[in-house]
Structure formats: structure tokens, C-alpha cells
PDB file of C-alpha atoms and ligand atoms in Angstrom:
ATOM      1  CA  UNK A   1      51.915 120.181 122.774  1.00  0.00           C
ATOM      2  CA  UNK A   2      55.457 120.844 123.120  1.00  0.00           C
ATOM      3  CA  UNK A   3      56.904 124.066 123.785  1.00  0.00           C
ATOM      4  CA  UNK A   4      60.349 125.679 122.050  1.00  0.00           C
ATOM      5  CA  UNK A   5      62.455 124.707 124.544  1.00  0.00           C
ATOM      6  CA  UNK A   6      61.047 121.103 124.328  1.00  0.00           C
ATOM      7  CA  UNK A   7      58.703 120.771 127.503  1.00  0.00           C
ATOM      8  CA  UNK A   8      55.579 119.224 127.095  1.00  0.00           C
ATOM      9  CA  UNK A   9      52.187 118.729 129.234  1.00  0.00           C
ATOM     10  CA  UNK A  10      51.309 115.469 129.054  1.00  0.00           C
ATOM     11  CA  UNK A  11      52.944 111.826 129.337  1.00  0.00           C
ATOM     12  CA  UNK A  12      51.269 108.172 129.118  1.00  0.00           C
ATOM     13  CA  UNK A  13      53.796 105.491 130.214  1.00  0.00           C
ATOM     14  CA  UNK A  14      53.194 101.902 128.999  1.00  0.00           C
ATOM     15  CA  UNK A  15      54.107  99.440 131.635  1.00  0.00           C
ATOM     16  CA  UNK A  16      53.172 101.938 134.179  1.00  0.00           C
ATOM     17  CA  UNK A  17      55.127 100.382 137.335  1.00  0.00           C
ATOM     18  CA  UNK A  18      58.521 100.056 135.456  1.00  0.00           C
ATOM     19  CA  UNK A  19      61.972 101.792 137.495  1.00  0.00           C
ATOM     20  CA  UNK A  20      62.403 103.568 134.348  1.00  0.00           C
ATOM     21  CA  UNK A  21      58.760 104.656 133.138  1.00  0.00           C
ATOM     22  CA  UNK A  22      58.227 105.999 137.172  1.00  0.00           C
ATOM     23  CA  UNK A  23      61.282 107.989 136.761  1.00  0.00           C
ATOM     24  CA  UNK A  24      60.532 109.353 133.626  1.00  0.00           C
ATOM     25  CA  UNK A  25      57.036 110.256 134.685  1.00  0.00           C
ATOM     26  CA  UNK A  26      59.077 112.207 137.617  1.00  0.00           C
ATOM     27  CA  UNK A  27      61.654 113.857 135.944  1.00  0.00           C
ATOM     28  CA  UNK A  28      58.783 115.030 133.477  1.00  0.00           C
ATOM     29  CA  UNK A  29      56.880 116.396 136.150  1.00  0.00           C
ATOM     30  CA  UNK A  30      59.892 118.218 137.378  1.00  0.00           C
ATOM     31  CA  UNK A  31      60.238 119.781 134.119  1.00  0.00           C
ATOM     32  CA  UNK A  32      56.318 121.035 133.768  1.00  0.00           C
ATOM     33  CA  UNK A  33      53.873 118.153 132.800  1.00  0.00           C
ATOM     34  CA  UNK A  34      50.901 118.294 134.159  1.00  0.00           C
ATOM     35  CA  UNK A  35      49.128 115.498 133.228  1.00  0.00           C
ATOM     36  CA  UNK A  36      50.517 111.849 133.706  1.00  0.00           C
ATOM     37  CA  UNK A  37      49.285 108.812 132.517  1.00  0.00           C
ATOM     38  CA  UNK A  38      50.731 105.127 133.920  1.00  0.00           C
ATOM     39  CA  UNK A  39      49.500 102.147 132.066  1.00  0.00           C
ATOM     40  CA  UNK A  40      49.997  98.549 133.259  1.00  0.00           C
ATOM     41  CA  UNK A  41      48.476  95.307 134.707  1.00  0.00           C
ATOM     42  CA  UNK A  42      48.767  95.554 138.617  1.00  0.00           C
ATOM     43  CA  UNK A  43      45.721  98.119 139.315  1.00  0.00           C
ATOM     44  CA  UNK A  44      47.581  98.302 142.935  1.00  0.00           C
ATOM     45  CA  UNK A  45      50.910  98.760 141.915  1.00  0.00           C
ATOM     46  CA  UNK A  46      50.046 101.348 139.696  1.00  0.00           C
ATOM     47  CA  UNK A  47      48.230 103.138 142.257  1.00  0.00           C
ATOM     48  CA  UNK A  48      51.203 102.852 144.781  1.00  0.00           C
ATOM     49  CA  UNK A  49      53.907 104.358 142.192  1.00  0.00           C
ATOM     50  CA  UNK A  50      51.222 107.073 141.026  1.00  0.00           C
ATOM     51  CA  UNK A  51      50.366 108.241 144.775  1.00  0.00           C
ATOM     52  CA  UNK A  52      53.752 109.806 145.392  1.00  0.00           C
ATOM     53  CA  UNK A  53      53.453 111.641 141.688  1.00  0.00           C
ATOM     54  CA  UNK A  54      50.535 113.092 142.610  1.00  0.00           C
ATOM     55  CA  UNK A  55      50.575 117.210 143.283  1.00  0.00           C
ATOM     56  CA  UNK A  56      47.726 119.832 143.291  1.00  0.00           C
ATOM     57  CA  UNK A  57      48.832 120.579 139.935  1.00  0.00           C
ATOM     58  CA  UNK A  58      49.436 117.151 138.311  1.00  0.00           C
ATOM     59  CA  UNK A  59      46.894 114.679 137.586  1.00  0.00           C
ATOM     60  CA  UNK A  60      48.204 111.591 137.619  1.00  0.00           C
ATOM     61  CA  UNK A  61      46.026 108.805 136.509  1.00  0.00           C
ATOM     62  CA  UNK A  62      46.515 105.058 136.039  1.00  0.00           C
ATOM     63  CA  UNK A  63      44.843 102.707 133.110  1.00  0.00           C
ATOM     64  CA  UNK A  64      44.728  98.803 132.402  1.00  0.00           C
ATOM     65  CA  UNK A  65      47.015  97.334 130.179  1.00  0.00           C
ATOM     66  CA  UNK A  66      48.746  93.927 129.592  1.00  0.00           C
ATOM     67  CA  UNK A  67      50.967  93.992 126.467  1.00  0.00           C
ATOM     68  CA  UNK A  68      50.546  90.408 126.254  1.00  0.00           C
ATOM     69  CA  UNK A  69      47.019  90.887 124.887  1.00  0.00           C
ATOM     70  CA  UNK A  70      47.269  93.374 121.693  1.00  0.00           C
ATOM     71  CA  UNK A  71      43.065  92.429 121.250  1.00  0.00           C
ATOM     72  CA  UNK A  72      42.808  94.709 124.321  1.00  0.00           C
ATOM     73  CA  UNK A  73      45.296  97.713 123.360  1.00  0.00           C
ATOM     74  CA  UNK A  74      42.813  99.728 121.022  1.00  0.00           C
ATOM     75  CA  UNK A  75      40.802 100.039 124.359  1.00  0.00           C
ATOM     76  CA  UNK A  76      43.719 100.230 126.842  1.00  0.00           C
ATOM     77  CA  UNK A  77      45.444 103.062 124.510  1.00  0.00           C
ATOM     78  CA  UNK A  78      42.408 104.770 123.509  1.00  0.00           C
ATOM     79  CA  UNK A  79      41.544 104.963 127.149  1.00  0.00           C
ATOM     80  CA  UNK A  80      44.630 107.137 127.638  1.00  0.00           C
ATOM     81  CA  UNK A  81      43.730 109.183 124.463  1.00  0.00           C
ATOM     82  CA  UNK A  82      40.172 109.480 125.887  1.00  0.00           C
ATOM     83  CA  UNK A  83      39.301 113.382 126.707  1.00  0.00           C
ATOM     84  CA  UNK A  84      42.631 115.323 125.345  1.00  0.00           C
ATOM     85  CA  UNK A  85      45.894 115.097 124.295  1.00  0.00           C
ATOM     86  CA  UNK A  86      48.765 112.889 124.987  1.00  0.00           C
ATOM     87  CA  UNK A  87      52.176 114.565 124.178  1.00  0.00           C
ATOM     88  CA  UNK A  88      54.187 111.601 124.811  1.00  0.00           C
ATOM     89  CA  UNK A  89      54.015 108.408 125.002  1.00  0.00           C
ATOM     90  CA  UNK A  90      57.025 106.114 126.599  1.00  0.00           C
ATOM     91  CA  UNK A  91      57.202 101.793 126.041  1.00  0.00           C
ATOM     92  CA  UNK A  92      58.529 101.251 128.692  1.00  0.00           C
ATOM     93  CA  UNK A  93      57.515  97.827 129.576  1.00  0.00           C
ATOM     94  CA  UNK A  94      59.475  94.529 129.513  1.00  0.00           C
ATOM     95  CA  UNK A  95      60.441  91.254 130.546  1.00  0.00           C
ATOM     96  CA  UNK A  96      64.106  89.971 131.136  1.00  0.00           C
ATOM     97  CA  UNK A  97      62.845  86.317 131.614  1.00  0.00           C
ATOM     98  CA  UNK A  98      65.031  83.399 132.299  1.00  0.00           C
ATOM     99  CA  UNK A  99      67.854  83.049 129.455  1.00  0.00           C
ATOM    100  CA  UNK A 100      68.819  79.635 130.917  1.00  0.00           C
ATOM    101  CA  UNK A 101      65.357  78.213 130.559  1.00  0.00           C
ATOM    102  CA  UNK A 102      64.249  79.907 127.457  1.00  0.00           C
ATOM    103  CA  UNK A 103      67.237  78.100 125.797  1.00  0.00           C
ATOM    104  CA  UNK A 104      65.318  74.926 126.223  1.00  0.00           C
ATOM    105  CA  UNK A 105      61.797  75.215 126.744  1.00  0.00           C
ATOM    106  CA  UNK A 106      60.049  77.639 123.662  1.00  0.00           C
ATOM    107  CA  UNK A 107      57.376  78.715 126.132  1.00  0.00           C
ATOM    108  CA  UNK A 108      59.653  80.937 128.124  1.00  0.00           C
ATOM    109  CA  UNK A 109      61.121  81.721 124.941  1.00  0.00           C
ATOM    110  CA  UNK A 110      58.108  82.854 123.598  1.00  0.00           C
ATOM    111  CA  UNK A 111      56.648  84.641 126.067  1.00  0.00           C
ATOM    112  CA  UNK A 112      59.978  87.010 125.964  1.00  0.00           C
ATOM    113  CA  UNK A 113      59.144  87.506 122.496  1.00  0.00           C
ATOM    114  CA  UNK A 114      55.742  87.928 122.893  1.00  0.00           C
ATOM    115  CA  UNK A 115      56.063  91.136 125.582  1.00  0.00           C
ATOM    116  CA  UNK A 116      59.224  92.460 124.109  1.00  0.00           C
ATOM    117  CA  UNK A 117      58.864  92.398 120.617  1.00  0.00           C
ATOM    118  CA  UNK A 118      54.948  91.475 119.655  1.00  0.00           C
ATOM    119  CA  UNK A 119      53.312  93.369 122.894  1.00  0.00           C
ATOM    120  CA  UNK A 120      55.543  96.526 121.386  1.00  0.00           C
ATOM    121  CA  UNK A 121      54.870  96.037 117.868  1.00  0.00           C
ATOM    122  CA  UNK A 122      50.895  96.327 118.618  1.00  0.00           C
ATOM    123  CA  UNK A 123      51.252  98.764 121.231  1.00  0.00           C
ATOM    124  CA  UNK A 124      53.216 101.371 118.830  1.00  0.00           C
ATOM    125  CA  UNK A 125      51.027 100.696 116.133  1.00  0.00           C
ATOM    126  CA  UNK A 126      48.091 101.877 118.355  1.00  0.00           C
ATOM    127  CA  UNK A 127      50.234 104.986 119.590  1.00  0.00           C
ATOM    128  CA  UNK A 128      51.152 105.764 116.431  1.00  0.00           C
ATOM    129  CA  UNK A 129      47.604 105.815 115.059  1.00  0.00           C
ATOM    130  CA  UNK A 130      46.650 108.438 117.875  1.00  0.00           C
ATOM    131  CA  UNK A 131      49.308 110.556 117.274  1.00  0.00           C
ATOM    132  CA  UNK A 132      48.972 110.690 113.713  1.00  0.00           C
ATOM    133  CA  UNK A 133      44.824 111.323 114.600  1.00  0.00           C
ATOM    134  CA  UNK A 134      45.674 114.611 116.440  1.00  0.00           C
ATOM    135  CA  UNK A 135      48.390 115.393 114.654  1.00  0.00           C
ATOM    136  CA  UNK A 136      51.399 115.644 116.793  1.00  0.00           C
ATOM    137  CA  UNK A 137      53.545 113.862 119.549  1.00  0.00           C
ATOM    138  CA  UNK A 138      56.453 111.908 120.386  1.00  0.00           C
ATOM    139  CA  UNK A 139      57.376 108.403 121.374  1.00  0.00           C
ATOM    140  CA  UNK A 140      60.194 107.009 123.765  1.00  0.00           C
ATOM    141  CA  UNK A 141      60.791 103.379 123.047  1.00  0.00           C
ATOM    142  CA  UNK A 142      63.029 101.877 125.816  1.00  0.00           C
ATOM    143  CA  UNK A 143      65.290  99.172 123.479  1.00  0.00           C
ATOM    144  CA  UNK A 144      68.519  98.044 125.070  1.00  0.00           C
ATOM    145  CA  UNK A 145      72.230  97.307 124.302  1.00  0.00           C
ATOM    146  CA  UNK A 146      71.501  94.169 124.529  1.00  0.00           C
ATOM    147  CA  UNK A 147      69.533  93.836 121.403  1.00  0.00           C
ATOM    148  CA  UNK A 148      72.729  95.907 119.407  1.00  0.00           C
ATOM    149  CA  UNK A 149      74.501  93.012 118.885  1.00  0.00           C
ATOM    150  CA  UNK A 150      72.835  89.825 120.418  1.00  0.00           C
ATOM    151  CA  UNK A 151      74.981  88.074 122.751  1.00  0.00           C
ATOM    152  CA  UNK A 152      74.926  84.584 123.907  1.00  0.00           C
ATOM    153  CA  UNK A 153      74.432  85.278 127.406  1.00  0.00           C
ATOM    154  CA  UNK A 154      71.554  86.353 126.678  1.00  0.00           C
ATOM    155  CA  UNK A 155      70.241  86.696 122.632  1.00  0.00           C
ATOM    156  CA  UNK A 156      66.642  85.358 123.685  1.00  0.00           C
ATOM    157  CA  UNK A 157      65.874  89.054 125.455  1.00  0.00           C
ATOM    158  CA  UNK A 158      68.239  90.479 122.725  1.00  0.00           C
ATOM    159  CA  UNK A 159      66.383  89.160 119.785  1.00  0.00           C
ATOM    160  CA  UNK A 160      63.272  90.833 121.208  1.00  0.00           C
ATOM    161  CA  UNK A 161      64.672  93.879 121.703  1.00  0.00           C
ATOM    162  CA  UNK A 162      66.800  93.611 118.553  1.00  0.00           C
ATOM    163  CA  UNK A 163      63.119  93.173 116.888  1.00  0.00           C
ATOM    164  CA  UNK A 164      62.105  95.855 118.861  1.00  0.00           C
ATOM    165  CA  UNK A 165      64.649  98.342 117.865  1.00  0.00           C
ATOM    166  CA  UNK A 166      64.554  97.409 114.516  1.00  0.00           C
ATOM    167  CA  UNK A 167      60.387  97.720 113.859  1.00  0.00           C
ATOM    168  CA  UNK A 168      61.063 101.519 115.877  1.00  0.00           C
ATOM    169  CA  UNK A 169      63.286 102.508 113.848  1.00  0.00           C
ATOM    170  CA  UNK A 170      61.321 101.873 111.054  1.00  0.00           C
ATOM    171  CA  UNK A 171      58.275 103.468 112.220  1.00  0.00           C
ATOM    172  CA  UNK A 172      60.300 106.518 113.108  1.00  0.00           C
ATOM    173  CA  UNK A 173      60.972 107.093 109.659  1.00  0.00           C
ATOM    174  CA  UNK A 174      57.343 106.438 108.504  1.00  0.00           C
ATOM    175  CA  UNK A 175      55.852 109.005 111.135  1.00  0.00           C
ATOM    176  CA  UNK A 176      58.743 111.573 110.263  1.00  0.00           C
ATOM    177  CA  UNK A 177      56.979 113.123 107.213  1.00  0.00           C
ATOM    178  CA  UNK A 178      54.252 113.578 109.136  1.00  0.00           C
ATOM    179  CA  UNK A 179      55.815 115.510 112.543  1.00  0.00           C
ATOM    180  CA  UNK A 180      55.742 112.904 114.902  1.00  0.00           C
ATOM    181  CA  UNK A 181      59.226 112.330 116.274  1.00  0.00           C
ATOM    182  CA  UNK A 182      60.105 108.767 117.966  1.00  0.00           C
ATOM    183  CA  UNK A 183      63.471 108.143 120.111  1.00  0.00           C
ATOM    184  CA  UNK A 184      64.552 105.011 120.605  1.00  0.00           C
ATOM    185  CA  UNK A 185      66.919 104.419 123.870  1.00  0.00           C
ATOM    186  CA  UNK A 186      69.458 102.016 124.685  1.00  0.00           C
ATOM    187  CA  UNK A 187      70.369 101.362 128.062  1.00  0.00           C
ATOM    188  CA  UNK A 188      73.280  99.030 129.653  1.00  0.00           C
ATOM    189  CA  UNK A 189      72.761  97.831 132.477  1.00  0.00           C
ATOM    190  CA  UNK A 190      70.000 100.008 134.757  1.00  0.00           C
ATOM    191  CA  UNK A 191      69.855  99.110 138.616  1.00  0.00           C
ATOM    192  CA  UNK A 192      66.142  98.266 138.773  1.00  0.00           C
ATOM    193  CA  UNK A 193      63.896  95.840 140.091  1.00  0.00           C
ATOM    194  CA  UNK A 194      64.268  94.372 136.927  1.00  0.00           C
ATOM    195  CA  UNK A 195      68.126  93.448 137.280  1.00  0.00           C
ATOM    196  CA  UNK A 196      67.742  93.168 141.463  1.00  0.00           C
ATOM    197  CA  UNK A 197      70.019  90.695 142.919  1.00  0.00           C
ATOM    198  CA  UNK A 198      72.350  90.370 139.169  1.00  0.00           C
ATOM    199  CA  UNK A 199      75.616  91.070 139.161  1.00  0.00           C
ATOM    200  CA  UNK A 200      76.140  94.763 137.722  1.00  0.00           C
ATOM    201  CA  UNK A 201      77.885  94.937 134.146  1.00  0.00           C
ATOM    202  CA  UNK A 202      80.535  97.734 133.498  1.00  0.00           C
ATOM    203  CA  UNK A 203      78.714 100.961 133.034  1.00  0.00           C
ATOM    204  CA  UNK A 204      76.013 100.443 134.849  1.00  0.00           C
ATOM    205  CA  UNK A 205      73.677 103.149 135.615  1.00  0.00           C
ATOM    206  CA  UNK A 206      70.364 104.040 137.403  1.00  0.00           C
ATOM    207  CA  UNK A 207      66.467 104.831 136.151  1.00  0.00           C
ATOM    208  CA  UNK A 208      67.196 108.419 137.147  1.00  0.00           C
ATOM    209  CA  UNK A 209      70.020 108.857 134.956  1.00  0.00           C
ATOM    210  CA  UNK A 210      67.819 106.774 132.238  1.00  0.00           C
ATOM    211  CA  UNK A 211      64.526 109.585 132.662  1.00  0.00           C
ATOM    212  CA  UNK A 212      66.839 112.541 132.124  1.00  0.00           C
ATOM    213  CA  UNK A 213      68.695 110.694 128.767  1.00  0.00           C
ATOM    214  CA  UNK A 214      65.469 110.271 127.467  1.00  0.00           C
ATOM    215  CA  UNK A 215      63.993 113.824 128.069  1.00  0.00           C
ATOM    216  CA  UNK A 216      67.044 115.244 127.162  1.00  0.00           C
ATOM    217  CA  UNK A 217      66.482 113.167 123.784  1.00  0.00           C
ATOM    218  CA  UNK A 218      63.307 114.207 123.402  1.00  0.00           C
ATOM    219  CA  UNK A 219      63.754 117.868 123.383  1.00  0.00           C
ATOM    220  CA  UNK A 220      66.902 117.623 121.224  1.00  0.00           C
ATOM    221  CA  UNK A 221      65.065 115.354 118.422  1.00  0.00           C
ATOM    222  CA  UNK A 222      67.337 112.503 118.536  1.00  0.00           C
ATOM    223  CA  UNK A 223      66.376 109.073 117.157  1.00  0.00           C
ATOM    224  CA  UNK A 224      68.537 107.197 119.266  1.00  0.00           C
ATOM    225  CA  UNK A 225      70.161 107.657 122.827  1.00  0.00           C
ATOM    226  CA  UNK A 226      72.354 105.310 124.112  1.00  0.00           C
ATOM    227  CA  UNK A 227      72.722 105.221 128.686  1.00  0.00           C
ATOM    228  CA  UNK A 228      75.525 106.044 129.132  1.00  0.00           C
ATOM    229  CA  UNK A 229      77.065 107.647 125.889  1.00  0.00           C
ATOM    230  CA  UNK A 230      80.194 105.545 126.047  1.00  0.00           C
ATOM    231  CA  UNK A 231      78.168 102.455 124.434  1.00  0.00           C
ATOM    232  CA  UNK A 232      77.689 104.147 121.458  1.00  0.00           C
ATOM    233  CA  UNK A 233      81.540 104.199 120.308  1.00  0.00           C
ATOM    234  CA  UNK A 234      81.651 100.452 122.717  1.00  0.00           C
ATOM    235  CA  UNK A 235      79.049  99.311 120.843  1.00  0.00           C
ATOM    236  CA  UNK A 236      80.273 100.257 117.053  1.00  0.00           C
ATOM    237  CA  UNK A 237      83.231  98.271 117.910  1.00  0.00           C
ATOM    238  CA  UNK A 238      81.614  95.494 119.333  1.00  0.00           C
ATOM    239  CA  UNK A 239      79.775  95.531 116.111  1.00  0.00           C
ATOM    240  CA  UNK A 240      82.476  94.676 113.730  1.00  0.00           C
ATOM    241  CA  UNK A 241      84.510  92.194 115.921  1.00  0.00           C
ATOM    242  CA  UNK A 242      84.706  89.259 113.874  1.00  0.00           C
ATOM    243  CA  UNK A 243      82.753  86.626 114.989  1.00  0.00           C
ATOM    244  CA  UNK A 244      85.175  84.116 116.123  1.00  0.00           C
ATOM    245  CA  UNK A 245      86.585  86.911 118.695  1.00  0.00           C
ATOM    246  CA  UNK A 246      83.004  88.239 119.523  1.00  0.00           C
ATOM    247  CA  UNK A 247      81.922  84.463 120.713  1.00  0.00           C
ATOM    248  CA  UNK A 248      85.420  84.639 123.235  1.00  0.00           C
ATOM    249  CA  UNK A 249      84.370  87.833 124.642  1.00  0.00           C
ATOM    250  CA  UNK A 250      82.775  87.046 127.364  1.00  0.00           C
ATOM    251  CA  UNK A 251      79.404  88.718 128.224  1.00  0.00           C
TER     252      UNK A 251
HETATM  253  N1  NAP B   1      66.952  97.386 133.804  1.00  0.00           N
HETATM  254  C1  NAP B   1      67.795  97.281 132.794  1.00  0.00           C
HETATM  255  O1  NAP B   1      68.993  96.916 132.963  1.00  0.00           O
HETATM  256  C2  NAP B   1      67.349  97.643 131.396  1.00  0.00           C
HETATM  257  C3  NAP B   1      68.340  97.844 130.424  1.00  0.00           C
HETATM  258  C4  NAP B   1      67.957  98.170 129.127  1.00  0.00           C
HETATM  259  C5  NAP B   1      66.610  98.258 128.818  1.00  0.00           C
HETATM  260  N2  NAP B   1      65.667  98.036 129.782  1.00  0.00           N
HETATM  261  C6  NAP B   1      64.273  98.105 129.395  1.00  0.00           C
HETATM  262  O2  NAP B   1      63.665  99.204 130.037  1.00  0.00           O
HETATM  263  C7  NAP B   1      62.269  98.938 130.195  1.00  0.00           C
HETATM  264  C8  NAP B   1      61.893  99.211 131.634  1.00  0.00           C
HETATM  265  O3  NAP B   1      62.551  98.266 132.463  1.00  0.00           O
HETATM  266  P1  NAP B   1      62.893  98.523 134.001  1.00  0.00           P
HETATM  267  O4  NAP B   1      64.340  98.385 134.166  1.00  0.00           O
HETATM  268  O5  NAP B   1      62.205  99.747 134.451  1.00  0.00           O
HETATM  269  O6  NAP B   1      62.268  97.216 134.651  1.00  0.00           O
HETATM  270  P2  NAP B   1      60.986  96.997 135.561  1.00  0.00           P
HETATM  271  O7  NAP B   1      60.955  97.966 136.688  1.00  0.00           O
HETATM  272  O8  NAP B   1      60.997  95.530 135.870  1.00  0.00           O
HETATM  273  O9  NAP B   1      59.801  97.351 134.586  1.00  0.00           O
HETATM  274  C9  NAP B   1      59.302  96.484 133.627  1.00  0.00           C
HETATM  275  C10 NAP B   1      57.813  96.703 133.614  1.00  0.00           C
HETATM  276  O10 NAP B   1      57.215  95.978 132.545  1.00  0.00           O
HETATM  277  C11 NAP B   1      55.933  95.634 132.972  1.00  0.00           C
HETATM  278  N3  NAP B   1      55.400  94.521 132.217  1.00  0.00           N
HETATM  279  C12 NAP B   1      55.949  93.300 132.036  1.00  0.00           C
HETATM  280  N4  NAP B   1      55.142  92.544 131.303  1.00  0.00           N
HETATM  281  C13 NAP B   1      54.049  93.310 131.014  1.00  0.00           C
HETATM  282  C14 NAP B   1      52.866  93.096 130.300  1.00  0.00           C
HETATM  283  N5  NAP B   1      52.599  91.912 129.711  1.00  0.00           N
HETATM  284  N6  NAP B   1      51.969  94.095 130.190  1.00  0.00           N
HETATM  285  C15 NAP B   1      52.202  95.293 130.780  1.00  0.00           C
HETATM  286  N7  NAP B   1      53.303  95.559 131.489  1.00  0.00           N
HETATM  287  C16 NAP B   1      54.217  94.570 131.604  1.00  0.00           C
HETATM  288  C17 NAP B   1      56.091  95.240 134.423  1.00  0.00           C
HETATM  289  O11 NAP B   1      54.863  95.393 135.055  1.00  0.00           O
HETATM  290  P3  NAP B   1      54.244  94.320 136.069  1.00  0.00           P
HETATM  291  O12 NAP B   1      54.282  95.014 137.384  1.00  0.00           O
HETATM  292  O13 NAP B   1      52.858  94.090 135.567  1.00  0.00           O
HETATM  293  O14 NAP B   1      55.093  93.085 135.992  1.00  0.00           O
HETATM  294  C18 NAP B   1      57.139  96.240 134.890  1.00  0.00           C
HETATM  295  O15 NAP B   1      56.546  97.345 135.512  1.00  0.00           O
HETATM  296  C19 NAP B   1      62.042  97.494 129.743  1.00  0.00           C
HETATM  297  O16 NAP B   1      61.589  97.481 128.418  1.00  0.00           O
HETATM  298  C20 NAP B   1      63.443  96.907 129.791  1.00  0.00           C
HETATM  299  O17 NAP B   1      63.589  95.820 128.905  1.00  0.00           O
HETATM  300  C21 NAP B   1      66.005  97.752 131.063  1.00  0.00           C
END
């Protein structure tokens, strides 16, 4: 449960062995949890992120779960649940895929939709369920500038994230009444293993920097942080550029 000041025990990351979710599970140990919990598909990667977490006074555990089979997520999730609480609980996984071949073969498409947006939608509603059951918590949900307004570079991760954003948003405002608080946070560019070897955009930032913008969030209440602040006043203008100058900007 969280304290006053917005410090909390207990943290289950979905998708585990993501730059971000390892940073935020770091950062949250700096600031008091105690108990960590990284979910994801790679049984050995998980163990090789959660090894250097580990103190005498932090249990840090690791779970299966593939987003890209919602069947399995009552299990996966409850697994996490299993014994006590979990305080928070951060989506943090994703694909970036390949824009260039998703535009022409739907599988590719699909399966960027299927993590991004479908893998999310059942994975939140499975969160949600537990935090509603004991009656408390928060949820990070890492969305992206990208899915603000979709660009053409690249609207097939966009649209997933757009989806994304959109279905938090809205279960936000349907876990509100009950005390359950859910940030969503939009990123530029993050150096990660994600975007290794790409070109950096303007702005660009690191997972570190990411972790404390979504703690900070957390303990303020927000419903939505954008990394760095300056897309938030970028991004309202990019949002009403006409449409015949937004396709000549080029991103
Ligand atoms: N990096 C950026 O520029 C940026 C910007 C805005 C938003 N974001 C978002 O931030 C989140 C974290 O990304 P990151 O930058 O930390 O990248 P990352 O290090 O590549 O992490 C992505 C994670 O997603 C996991 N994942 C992918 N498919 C999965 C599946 N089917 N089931 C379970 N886990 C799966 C991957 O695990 P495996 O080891 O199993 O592949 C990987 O650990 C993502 O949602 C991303 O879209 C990133």
C-alpha cells in the first residue's frame, strides 16, 4: 500500500526484461520497495536483469508471461497476485516491429497489433480485476508519442499504441470511482535496446530518465506523463497542423 508521500512496497513489471520496466523496478527499489516482480517470456533473461536487483532486503522474483497469449494471463497475472499484494503494476512490454514490412505483409502488421494493443488490452483487464479484488493499486501503462498523432513513418506501431492509449485512458476513468489510479506515459524517443542502432529523434532521452517520470507520476496522481515535458506543448501543436502540412513534416 502506498504511503503519504507516495512510496509503495511492491511492483510487478509486465515484459519483465524491457530498458524501461528494469529501470523502473530500480528506481523503485531506490525509493523503498521491497518486493519486485518481473514478468516476461525469456526465463533466462529475466533471471539475468533480476540478479543485479536483488538485495537482502528486496525479493525480487521473476514469472512467465507472453502477452501474445491472453488464454495464459489469468495464470501468468494471478501468479504475481499469488500470496500478497501488488501495489503497482507497470505494461511495460512492446514491440517496435518492422514499419517497412508491416506496410505490406498483414502478418507483421498484426503481430504489432497483437502485442501492443490486444496483449495490453487483456493484460490490463486482468490487472485491473486484481486491483479492484484487494481494493487498491496503481497502474503505469508505457504508451508513446508515437501513438499521439500517428505518423507515416511509422502509424503501424502508432495505431497500437494509439489503441493502447486510448483503451487506458478509458479504464482509468472506470477504476477512478473505485481508488485505483492508472498513469499513462508517453515517451519520445528512449535509448534502449529497443531503438539500438536507429538514428536518435530530437529529444531523445534514456530508461532512467523514463523510471523517475513515471514514479514521479505516480506519487503525484497524474493520468498522463509525457518524457520529456516539452512533447506535451510539441505535441498539442502537432495535433492541429492541418493535414496537408502534417503529411510534409517529415518524421
Ligand atoms: N524505446 C523507445 O523509444 C520507446 C518510446 C516510447 C514508448 N516505448 C515503450 O516502452 C515500453 C518498453 O520498451 P523499451 O524501450 O524498454 O524496449 P525493450 O527493452 O525492447 O523492452 C520491450 C520488452 O517487451 C517484451 N515483449 C515483447 N513482446 C512480448 C510478449 N509477447 N510477451 C511478453 N513480453 C514481450 C520484450 O521481451 P522479450 O525479451 O521476451 O522480447 C522486451 O523486454 C514498450 O511498450 C515500448 O513500446 C518505448
Amino acid at each position: 500500500v502506498r504511503d503519504g508521500l507516495g512510496r509503495f512496497e511492491s511492483l510487478l513489471v509486465l515484459g519483465g526484461t524491457s530498458d524501461i520496466g528494469v529501470a523502473t523496478a530500480r528506481e523503485a527499489i531506490a525509493r523503498g520497495a521491497t518486493r519486485v516482480v518481473l514478468a516476461g517470456r525469456d526465463a533466462d533473461a529475466l533471471e539475468a536483469v533480476a540478479g543485479p536487483l536483488r538485495r537482502p532486503d528486496v525479493d525480487v522474483s521473476t514469472c512467465a508471461f507472453d502477452a501474445d497469449d491472453p488464454a495464459s494471463h489469468a495464470d501468468a497475472v494471478g501468479a504475481a497476485f499469488a500470496g500478497s499484494d501488488i501495489d503497482v503494476v507497470v505494461v511495460a512490454f512492446g514491440v517496435l516491429g518492422d514499419q517497412a514490412k508491416a506496410e505490406r505483409d498483414p502478418l507483421e502488421a498484426v503481430r504489432i497489433a497483437t502485442t501492443n494493443y490486444v496483449g495490453a488490452t487483456s493484460a490490463l483487464t486482468v490487472a485491473a480485476e486484481h486491483l479492484r479484488a484487494q481494493g487498491h493499486g496503481d497502474i503505469a501503462v508505457l504508451s508513446s508519442v508515437a501513438g499521439q498523432r500517428v505518423r507515416r513513418s511509422n502509424y503501424v506501431y502508432g495505431a497500437s499504441k494509439a489503441g493502447l492509449d486510448r483503451f487506458s485512458q478509458g479504464l482509468a476513468d472506470a477504476l477512478h470511482p473505485e481508488g485505483i489510479h492508472l498513469l499513462v506515459v508517453r515517451p519520445g524517443f528512449v535509448h534502449t535496446k529497443m531503438t539500438a542502432g536507429m538514428r536518435a529523434a530530437p529529444l531523445a532521452t534514456d530508461a532512467a530518465s523514463v523510471a523517475t517520470a513515471l514514479l514521479d507520476g505516480l506519487a503525484r496522481r497524474r493520468d498522463i506523463v509525457w518524457v520529456p515535458a516539452l512533447f506535451r506543448p510539441i505535441m498539442a501543436i502537432l495535433d492541429h497542423l492541418p493535414r496537408a502540412l502534417f503529411r510534409r513534416v517529415p518524421m
